[in-house]
Amino acid sequence: NADNGGEDYIGNGLNPSFKPESCGEPFFGSCQYTCEQTQIISLTNSDGECKEVNKVTRPCHTSECGRENACLVPFVVHVIFIFSGANADKWNRGSEELFREAMSNAISQHPISYQKKIAITPGDIDVLLVTPYHSMIQPDDDGSDNEVETSSAMKVVAEISIYNSDLARTDKIEAFEEQAGVGDAGGGKHVLVNITCEEDDTVAYAHDALAFNNMFEDKDFMALMYGSIQNVKGMSNAMYADSSAPFDVDISASRESMILSSWTIRSEVGLGAEAQDAKSNVSGLLYPLTFIIFLFAVTGCIFRYYGTEVQRDFITMNMAAIAFKRQVGASDVEKGNYTSLGLADDKLSDDNTFEMASNNSYEIGEYDEVDNEDTTDSSVATLNHVDNNVSDNTVFKIVNGEDTKIGGDEDFEPSDKEII
């Protein structure tokens, strides 16, 4: 137990017949932003309790590591494996760990890896998808167009992180945290630290990504893969129950296995900083946006519960506006003074008609007599003549009973008429 330092685990004479068994989940956890993942080893003691006896930490460059800092993982390579005869239904977490171990070993054994000095560990490989795979082929001996389904297979989509070996190390990340005043060295919690780099710093890793694609095009890689699976499955099965079950196939099936495709995805340098800026902008707009939504909600509630009253108020306001306009129009009519002006000169026939609009709303019609009403001095009138001999919009200024033309057609002479 915990008091005796765990002596019951090894059977030191206190309980010689006791054999500890593995308990708990002996799997590695997710990769943290510090580019590390931890495995907890637990065993049962003589009391039947599951106790932690060890922790194993390994470097990793998937998941949180590099997700916000593209400088740590500038490239990832995706590859699709087709394992002929394998059963995807038997896949478990132990199978995933076995696959990572086997793939990292196969990469390290390939000649290209030796030449490029590429170091890939199980923590740099992530399994994205595992699903059954059925291919359709057209038989050669039959002239029909019917396709025949082949034997079942398993498709595995994996991701390999091409990481910056100069930056993506725990000691480097802790140094960045110390500079920022956070982390264990700064006496605070671990937080995301934006690590910057230039695009020129990632060129060498682009060549590594290309080397991986060339490696996966090699037909011999699948032979290395199956050889690695056979080498690690014994130890894997001892730690993870039935981890090799999906890969338990015969030799002929392994020869039909292949790599369907592979491609490289480039991470954008500075993407993490842009994401943080966008998050800050969104949080800055959150308060006014919430206020606007609140106003719309209040307005909607008013119309919902007081819709009839609001409509009645709008109708009342519109009726009041119409009544006011009519009152103003009637007031203007009452203010209008109408003066009849006759034509003193016989040169203009009685059929000529004028309309005069001034500050006092004069209107000139067909009149035989002239009213002796004084015209206000310095008033301006516009004469619109129907006859073609007089142009429209002739403007006169009447000063002390004398008319003076200030605009209009030159063919019309003011002296041809008399204005009283």
Short mmCIF file of C-alpha atoms in Angstrom, two decimals:
data_model
loop_
_atom_site.label_atom_id
_atom_site.label_comp_id
_atom_site.label_asym_id
_atom_site.label_seq_id
_atom_site.Cartn_x
_atom_site.Cartn_y
_atom_site.Cartn_z
CA ASN A 1 0.00 0.00 0.00
CA ALA A 2 0.97 3.64 0.04
CA ASP A 3 2.26 3.46 3.63
CA ASN A 4 4.83 0.73 3.03
CA GLY A 5 6.16 2.29 -0.16
CA GLY A 6 4.37 -0.11 -2.46
CA GLU A 7 6.18 -3.21 -1.16
CA ASP A 8 3.04 -5.32 -1.64
CA TYR A 9 3.41 -4.86 -5.39
CA ILE A 10 6.55 -6.98 -5.58
CA GLY A 11 5.67 -9.63 -2.99
CA ASN A 12 8.49 -9.00 -0.53
CA GLY A 13 7.44 -11.73 1.87
CA LEU A 14 4.38 -10.00 3.27
CA ASN A 15 2.25 -11.70 0.65
CA PRO A 16 4.48 -13.98 -1.47
CA SER A 17 1.60 -15.42 -3.46
CA PHE A 18 0.30 -12.02 -4.61
CA LYS A 19 0.79 -11.15 -8.29
CA PRO A 20 -0.04 -7.55 -9.24
CA GLU A 21 -2.13 -6.97 -12.34
CA SER A 22 -2.37 -4.01 -14.63
CA CYS A 23 -5.38 -1.82 -13.98
CA GLY A 24 -6.80 1.46 -15.14
CA GLU A 25 -6.20 2.72 -18.67
CA PRO A 26 -2.54 2.39 -19.61
CA PHE A 27 -2.88 4.65 -22.64
CA PHE A 28 -1.03 7.85 -23.38
CA GLY A 29 -3.09 10.96 -22.87
CA SER A 30 -3.62 13.69 -25.41
CA CYS A 31 -0.69 15.76 -26.58
CA GLN A 32 -0.54 19.01 -24.60
CA TYR A 33 0.55 22.42 -25.83
CA THR A 34 3.89 21.77 -24.09
CA CYS A 35 4.41 19.02 -26.72
CA GLU A 36 4.32 16.23 -24.14
CA GLN A 37 1.94 13.39 -23.37
CA THR A 38 1.86 11.18 -20.31
CA GLN A 39 1.07 7.54 -19.66
CA ILE A 40 0.08 6.46 -16.16
CA ILE A 41 0.98 2.90 -15.13
CA SER A 42 -1.26 1.47 -12.44
CA LEU A 43 -1.26 -1.93 -10.73
CA THR A 44 -3.49 -3.63 -8.20
CA ASN A 45 -2.17 -4.14 -4.68
CA SER A 46 -2.92 -6.99 -2.28
CA ASP A 47 -6.06 -5.18 -1.14
CA GLY A 48 -7.40 -5.15 -4.69
CA GLU A 49 -7.03 -1.40 -5.07
CA CYS A 50 -5.67 0.17 -8.25
CA LYS A 51 -2.65 2.28 -7.46
CA GLU A 52 -0.48 4.45 -9.66
CA VAL A 53 3.06 3.11 -9.74
CA ASN A 54 4.72 5.02 -12.55
CA LYS A 55 4.39 7.83 -15.08
CA VAL A 56 5.89 7.77 -18.53
CA THR A 57 6.24 10.99 -20.52
CA ARG A 58 7.18 11.19 -24.17
CA PRO A 59 7.46 14.06 -26.67
CA CYS A 60 4.60 14.59 -29.08
CA HIS A 61 3.73 17.07 -31.82
CA THR A 62 0.06 16.44 -32.50
CA SER A 63 -3.21 17.84 -31.16
CA GLU A 64 -2.56 20.91 -28.97
CA CYS A 65 1.13 21.09 -29.80
CA GLY A 66 1.42 23.44 -32.76
CA ARG A 67 -2.31 23.98 -33.14
CA GLU A 68 -1.99 27.66 -32.19
CA ASN A 69 1.68 28.08 -33.16
CA ALA A 70 2.36 27.13 -36.75
CA CYS A 71 6.08 27.65 -36.17
CA LEU A 72 6.18 24.47 -34.08
CA VAL A 73 4.49 22.25 -36.68
CA PRO A 74 4.76 23.99 -40.07
CA PHE A 75 3.65 20.93 -42.09
CA VAL A 76 1.61 17.77 -41.66
CA VAL A 77 1.48 14.80 -44.04
CA HIS A 78 -1.71 12.79 -44.44
CA VAL A 79 -1.52 9.21 -45.68
CA ILE A 80 -4.23 6.61 -46.40
CA PHE A 81 -3.40 2.96 -45.66
CA ILE A 82 -5.44 0.05 -47.04
CA PHE A 83 -4.90 -3.11 -44.99
CA SER A 84 -6.29 -5.99 -47.02
CA GLY A 85 -8.16 -8.59 -44.98
CA ALA A 86 -7.98 -6.51 -41.80
CA ASN A 87 -11.10 -6.11 -39.69
CA ALA A 88 -11.90 -2.52 -38.73
CA ASP A 89 -14.52 -3.69 -36.22
CA LYS A 90 -11.75 -5.08 -34.01
CA TRP A 91 -9.91 -1.76 -33.82
CA ASN A 92 -9.39 -0.42 -30.27
CA ARG A 93 -7.19 2.06 -28.46
CA GLY A 94 -4.50 -0.55 -28.09
CA SER A 95 -4.56 -1.06 -31.87
CA GLU A 96 -4.04 2.67 -32.33
CA GLU A 97 -0.97 2.64 -30.11
CA LEU A 98 0.37 -0.44 -31.90
CA PHE A 99 -0.13 1.31 -35.26
CA ARG A 100 1.82 4.37 -34.07
CA GLU A 101 4.70 2.27 -32.82
CA ALA A 102 4.85 0.18 -36.00
CA MET A 103 4.63 3.18 -38.33
CA SER A 104 7.37 5.13 -36.55
CA ASN A 105 9.62 2.05 -36.69
CA ALA A 106 8.90 1.52 -40.41
CA ILE A 107 9.76 5.17 -41.15
CA SER A 108 13.02 4.95 -39.22
CA GLN A 109 14.02 1.82 -41.20
CA HIS A 110 13.38 3.32 -44.63
CA PRO A 111 16.46 4.49 -46.60
CA ILE A 112 15.03 7.96 -47.16
CA SER A 113 14.77 8.45 -43.41
CA TYR A 114 18.46 7.59 -43.08
CA GLN A 115 19.40 10.06 -45.80
CA LYS A 116 17.27 12.92 -44.50
CA LYS A 117 17.92 12.12 -40.83
CA ILE A 118 14.21 12.42 -40.12
CA ALA A 119 13.22 11.49 -36.57
CA ILE A 120 9.59 10.48 -36.10
CA THR A 121 8.32 9.02 -32.82
CA PRO A 122 4.92 7.50 -31.98
CA GLY A 123 3.95 10.82 -30.42
CA ASP A 124 4.26 12.50 -33.83
CA ILE A 125 1.64 10.26 -35.46
CA ASP A 126 -2.09 10.73 -35.07
CA VAL A 127 -4.86 8.43 -36.34
CA LEU A 128 -7.66 10.46 -37.91
CA LEU A 129 -9.97 7.78 -39.29
CA VAL A 130 -10.46 4.00 -39.22
CA THR A 131 -13.23 2.52 -41.36
CA PRO A 132 -14.01 -0.60 -43.42
CA TYR A 133 -12.94 -0.41 -47.05
CA HIS A 134 -14.50 -2.25 -49.99
CA SER A 135 -13.07 -1.82 -53.46
CA MET A 136 -14.95 -2.69 -56.65
CA ILE A 137 -13.21 -4.39 -59.58
CA GLN A 138 -14.31 -5.55 -63.01
CA PRO A 139 -13.35 -9.19 -63.73
CA ASP A 140 -11.14 -9.82 -66.76
CA ASP A 141 -12.68 -13.16 -67.80
CA ASP A 142 -16.18 -11.88 -68.15
CA GLY A 143 -17.30 -9.50 -70.87
CA SER A 144 -19.98 -7.85 -68.77
CA ASP A 145 -19.76 -4.46 -67.16
CA ASN A 146 -20.75 -5.80 -63.75
CA GLU A 147 -18.38 -4.90 -60.93
CA VAL A 148 -17.51 -7.37 -58.23
CA GLU A 149 -16.80 -6.45 -54.63
CA THR A 150 -13.42 -7.64 -53.40
CA SER A 151 -12.69 -9.02 -49.95
CA SER A 152 -13.07 -6.58 -47.10
CA ALA A 153 -10.21 -4.37 -45.99
CA MET A 154 -9.54 -1.66 -43.45
CA LYS A 155 -8.77 1.98 -44.27
CA VAL A 156 -6.65 3.99 -41.86
CA VAL A 157 -6.02 7.72 -42.35
CA ALA A 158 -2.98 8.89 -40.41
CA GLU A 159 -1.35 12.27 -39.89
CA ILE A 160 2.37 12.81 -39.41
CA SER A 161 3.55 16.07 -37.88
CA ILE A 162 6.65 17.63 -39.41
CA TYR A 163 7.82 19.66 -36.44
CA ASN A 164 10.48 22.32 -35.98
CA SER A 165 13.15 20.49 -34.00
CA ASP A 166 14.70 23.80 -32.91
CA LEU A 167 11.50 25.11 -31.31
CA ALA A 168 9.13 22.22 -30.54
CA ARG A 169 10.94 21.04 -27.41
CA THR A 170 9.76 21.23 -23.84
CA ASP A 171 12.81 23.16 -22.68
CA LYS A 172 12.35 25.69 -25.49
CA ILE A 173 8.67 26.20 -24.70
CA GLU A 174 9.44 26.62 -21.01
CA ALA A 175 12.06 29.21 -21.94
CA PHE A 176 9.46 31.13 -23.94
CA GLU A 177 7.12 30.95 -20.95
CA GLU A 178 9.84 32.26 -18.66
CA GLN A 179 10.40 35.23 -20.97
CA ALA A 180 6.65 35.90 -20.91
CA GLY A 181 6.54 35.64 -17.10
CA VAL A 182 4.24 32.62 -17.00
CA GLY A 183 4.62 28.90 -16.44
CA ASP A 184 6.42 27.19 -13.57
CA ALA A 185 9.49 29.41 -13.92
CA GLY A 186 7.31 32.51 -13.73
CA GLY A 187 5.37 31.23 -10.75
CA GLY A 188 2.12 31.00 -12.67
CA LYS A 189 0.09 28.60 -14.74
CA HIS A 190 1.08 27.32 -18.14
CA VAL A 191 -0.57 29.41 -20.84
CA LEU A 192 -0.33 29.64 -24.59
CA VAL A 193 2.79 31.53 -25.63
CA ASN A 194 2.92 32.74 -29.21
CA ILE A 195 6.21 31.60 -30.75
CA THR A 196 7.15 33.51 -33.87
CA CYS A 197 9.30 32.56 -36.83
CA GLU A 198 9.90 33.53 -40.43
CA GLU A 199 8.76 31.56 -43.45
CA ASP A 200 12.39 31.03 -44.43
CA ASP A 201 12.81 29.03 -41.22
CA THR A 202 10.32 26.41 -42.45
CA VAL A 203 11.80 25.72 -45.90
CA ALA A 204 13.88 22.76 -44.68
CA TYR A 205 10.78 21.14 -43.19
CA ALA A 206 8.98 21.47 -46.52
CA HIS A 207 11.71 19.25 -47.99
CA ASP A 208 11.10 16.75 -45.18
CA ALA A 209 7.39 16.67 -46.04
CA LEU A 210 8.27 15.96 -49.67
CA ALA A 211 10.56 13.16 -48.55
CA PHE A 212 7.68 11.54 -46.68
CA ASN A 213 5.48 11.59 -49.78
CA ASN A 214 8.29 9.96 -51.77
CA MET A 215 8.68 7.37 -49.04
CA PHE A 216 4.99 6.43 -49.16
CA GLU A 217 5.16 6.01 -52.93
CA ASP A 218 7.70 3.24 -52.43
CA LYS A 219 5.99 -0.17 -52.72
CA ASP A 220 8.41 -1.64 -50.18
CA PHE A 221 7.09 0.58 -47.40
CA MET A 222 4.08 -1.67 -46.72
CA ALA A 223 6.44 -4.63 -46.25
CA LEU A 224 8.31 -2.59 -43.64
CA MET A 225 4.99 -1.68 -42.05
CA TYR A 226 3.83 -5.28 -41.66
CA GLY A 227 7.25 -6.34 -40.41
CA SER A 228 7.09 -3.65 -37.72
CA ILE A 229 3.59 -4.77 -36.71
CA GLN A 230 4.84 -8.31 -36.16
CA ASN A 231 7.77 -7.03 -34.10
CA VAL A 232 5.79 -4.88 -31.69
CA LYS A 233 2.52 -6.78 -31.37
CA GLY A 234 3.86 -9.16 -28.71
CA MET A 235 4.76 -6.36 -26.32
CA SER A 236 1.67 -4.42 -27.33
CA ASN A 237 -0.69 -7.30 -26.59
CA ALA A 238 0.92 -7.70 -23.18
CA MET A 239 0.05 -4.11 -22.33
CA TYR A 240 -3.10 -3.58 -24.42
CA ALA A 241 -5.53 -6.46 -24.76
CA ASP A 242 -6.14 -7.63 -28.33
CA SER A 243 -4.34 -4.65 -29.82
CA SER A 244 -3.12 -6.64 -32.84
CA ALA A 245 -6.51 -8.20 -33.63
CA PRO A 246 -7.26 -6.01 -36.68
CA PHE A 247 -3.89 -6.88 -38.24
CA ASP A 248 -4.01 -10.65 -37.75
CA VAL A 249 -4.07 -11.55 -41.46
CA ASP A 250 -2.29 -14.08 -43.64
CA ILE A 251 0.74 -13.31 -45.78
CA SER A 252 -1.22 -13.07 -49.06
CA ALA A 253 -3.52 -10.42 -47.59
CA SER A 254 -0.57 -8.40 -46.37
CA ARG A 255 0.90 -8.43 -49.89
CA GLU A 256 -2.32 -6.92 -51.26
CA SER A 257 -2.21 -4.06 -48.78
CA MET A 258 -1.15 -0.69 -50.12
CA ILE A 259 -0.92 3.04 -49.57
CA LEU A 260 -3.79 4.66 -51.42
CA SER A 261 -2.64 8.27 -51.32
CA SER A 262 -0.62 10.85 -49.40
CA TRP A 263 -0.44 14.64 -49.43
CA THR A 264 1.06 17.54 -47.49
CA ILE A 265 -0.80 20.30 -45.66
CA ARG A 266 1.00 23.53 -44.84
CA SER A 267 0.29 25.39 -41.62
CA GLU A 268 0.06 29.15 -41.93
CA VAL A 269 2.81 30.97 -40.07
CA GLY A 270 1.22 33.57 -37.79
CA LEU A 271 -2.17 31.89 -37.90
CA GLY A 272 -2.31 31.66 -34.11
CA ALA A 273 -1.76 35.40 -33.67
CA GLU A 274 -4.41 36.17 -36.27
CA ALA A 275 -6.83 33.85 -34.50
CA GLN A 276 -6.15 35.59 -31.20
CA ASP A 277 -6.67 39.04 -32.80
CA ALA A 278 -9.93 37.84 -34.33
CA LYS A 279 -11.04 36.52 -30.95
CA SER A 280 -10.23 39.91 -29.36
CA ASN A 281 -12.19 41.75 -32.04
CA VAL A 282 -15.18 39.48 -31.53
CA SER A 283 -15.09 39.99 -27.78
CA GLY A 284 -14.88 43.76 -28.33
CA LEU A 285 -18.03 43.68 -30.46
CA LEU A 286 -19.88 41.41 -28.08
CA TYR A 287 -21.21 44.15 -25.78
CA PRO A 288 -22.72 46.47 -28.44
CA LEU A 289 -24.08 43.47 -30.33
CA THR A 290 -25.75 42.21 -27.15
CA PHE A 291 -27.25 45.66 -26.55
CA ILE A 292 -28.68 45.82 -30.09
CA ILE A 293 -30.19 42.36 -29.71
CA PHE A 294 -31.70 43.47 -26.40
CA LEU A 295 -33.33 46.49 -28.07
CA PHE A 296 -34.82 44.31 -30.80
CA ALA A 297 -36.14 41.92 -28.17
CA VAL A 298 -37.77 44.72 -26.19
CA THR A 299 -39.31 46.17 -29.35
CA GLY A 300 -40.66 42.77 -30.31
CA CYS A 301 -42.20 42.30 -26.88
CA ILE A 302 -43.88 45.71 -27.10
CA PHE A 303 -45.43 44.91 -30.47
CA ARG A 304 -46.43 41.46 -29.27
CA TYR A 305 -48.23 42.51 -26.09
CA TYR A 306 -49.24 46.04 -27.01
CA GLY A 307 -49.66 45.71 -30.76
CA THR A 308 -53.24 47.02 -30.84
CA GLU A 309 -52.40 50.06 -28.71
CA VAL A 310 -49.34 50.87 -30.80
CA GLN A 311 -51.30 50.61 -34.05
CA ARG A 312 -54.02 52.85 -32.60
CA ASP A 313 -51.38 55.43 -31.63
CA PHE A 314 -49.91 55.35 -35.14
CA ILE A 315 -53.36 55.87 -36.69
CA THR A 316 -54.08 58.78 -34.33
CA MET A 317 -50.76 60.41 -35.19
CA ASN A 318 -51.40 60.05 -38.93
CA MET A 319 -54.90 61.53 -38.63
CA ALA A 320 -53.53 64.45 -36.63
CA ALA A 321 -50.88 65.06 -39.30
CA ILE A 322 -53.53 65.04 -42.07
CA ALA A 323 -55.75 67.44 -40.13
CA PHE A 324 -52.82 69.77 -39.57
CA LYS A 325 -52.01 69.83 -43.29
CA ARG A 326 -55.63 70.65 -44.12
CA GLN A 327 -55.67 73.44 -41.55
CA VAL A 328 -52.52 74.94 -43.02
CA GLY A 329 -54.03 74.77 -46.53
CA ALA A 330 -57.22 76.47 -45.41
CA SER A 331 -55.21 79.20 -43.71
CA ASP A 332 -53.31 79.88 -46.93
CA VAL A 333 -56.57 80.20 -48.87
CA GLU A 334 -57.91 82.68 -46.36
CA LYS A 335 -54.74 84.76 -46.63
CA GLY A 336 -54.95 84.93 -50.45
CA ASN A 337 -56.07 88.30 -51.97
CA TYR A 338 -57.42 88.19 -55.46
CA THR A 339 -57.21 91.29 -57.69
CA SER A 340 -58.81 91.62 -61.11
CA LEU A 341 -56.61 93.32 -63.65
CA GLY A 342 -57.96 94.42 -67.00
CA LEU A 343 -56.18 95.13 -70.22
CA ALA A 344 -55.98 98.85 -70.95
CA ASP A 345 -54.60 98.42 -74.39
CA ASP A 346 -56.75 97.16 -77.23
CA LYS A 347 -53.74 95.55 -78.79
CA LEU A 348 -54.41 92.55 -76.59
CA SER A 349 -57.76 90.92 -77.18
CA ASP A 350 -60.17 89.95 -74.45
CA ASP A 351 -59.39 86.32 -75.09
CA ASN A 352 -55.87 86.73 -73.70
CA THR A 353 -55.58 85.20 -70.28
CA PHE A 354 -52.92 85.77 -67.62
CA GLU A 355 -52.23 84.05 -64.37
CA MET A 356 -50.28 85.99 -61.82
CA ALA A 357 -48.70 84.47 -58.72
CA SER A 358 -47.04 86.70 -56.18
CA ASN A 359 -46.59 87.00 -52.48
CA ASN A 360 -50.26 87.96 -52.27
CA SER A 361 -51.45 85.15 -54.58
CA TYR A 362 -52.65 87.35 -57.46
CA GLU A 363 -54.50 85.61 -60.25
CA ILE A 364 -55.19 87.32 -63.57
CA GLY A 365 -58.22 86.19 -65.55
CA GLU A 366 -60.45 87.57 -68.29
CA TYR A 367 -61.85 90.80 -66.95
CA ASP A 368 -63.50 93.78 -68.65
CA GLU A 369 -62.93 96.14 -65.79
CA VAL A 370 -60.01 97.03 -63.65
CA ASP A 371 -60.32 97.12 -59.89
CA ASN A 372 -58.68 100.06 -58.27
CA GLU A 373 -56.80 98.03 -55.72
CA ASP A 374 -53.30 99.06 -54.92
CA THR A 375 -50.57 96.63 -55.59
CA THR A 376 -48.02 96.39 -52.86
CA ASP A 377 -44.85 98.15 -53.80
CA SER A 378 -41.74 96.15 -54.51
CA SER A 379 -43.79 92.96 -54.94
CA VAL A 380 -42.69 90.50 -57.57
CA ALA A 381 -45.17 88.83 -59.88
CA THR A 382 -44.85 86.12 -62.48
CA LEU A 383 -47.06 86.43 -65.53
CA ASN A 384 -47.90 83.30 -67.44
CA HIS A 385 -49.48 84.26 -70.74
CA VAL A 386 -51.44 81.79 -72.82
CA ASP A 387 -51.06 83.74 -76.04
CA ASN A 388 -48.08 82.85 -78.17
CA ASN A 389 -47.13 86.52 -78.51
CA VAL A 390 -46.25 86.70 -74.85
CA SER A 391 -43.64 84.38 -73.41
CA ASP A 392 -44.20 82.38 -70.28
CA ASN A 393 -42.73 83.28 -66.95
CA THR A 394 -42.28 86.99 -67.64
CA VAL A 395 -41.36 88.58 -64.36
CA PHE A 396 -42.15 92.19 -63.42
CA LYS A 397 -41.24 94.24 -60.43
CA ILE A 398 -43.86 96.83 -59.64
CA VAL A 399 -42.34 99.87 -58.01
CA ASN A 400 -44.60 102.78 -57.12
CA GLY A 401 -47.23 101.70 -59.61
CA GLU A 402 -44.73 101.38 -62.47
CA ASP A 403 -43.87 98.04 -63.91
CA THR A 404 -40.33 97.01 -64.60
CA LYS A 405 -39.42 93.81 -66.41
CA ILE A 406 -36.69 91.85 -64.63
CA GLY A 407 -36.84 88.57 -66.57
CA GLY A 408 -38.57 86.73 -69.40
CA ASP A 409 -38.88 86.99 -73.14
CA GLU A 410 -37.48 90.09 -74.84
CA ASP A 411 -40.35 90.09 -77.37
CA PHE A 412 -42.82 91.21 -74.74
CA GLU A 413 -42.81 94.92 -74.05
CA PRO A 414 -44.20 96.03 -70.68
CA SER A 415 -45.41 99.26 -72.22
CA ASP A 416 -48.01 97.34 -74.27
CA LYS A 417 -50.13 96.94 -71.15
CA GLU A 418 -51.07 99.00 -68.22
CA ILE A 419 -50.88 97.68 -64.67
CA ILE A 420 -52.90 99.57 -62.08
#
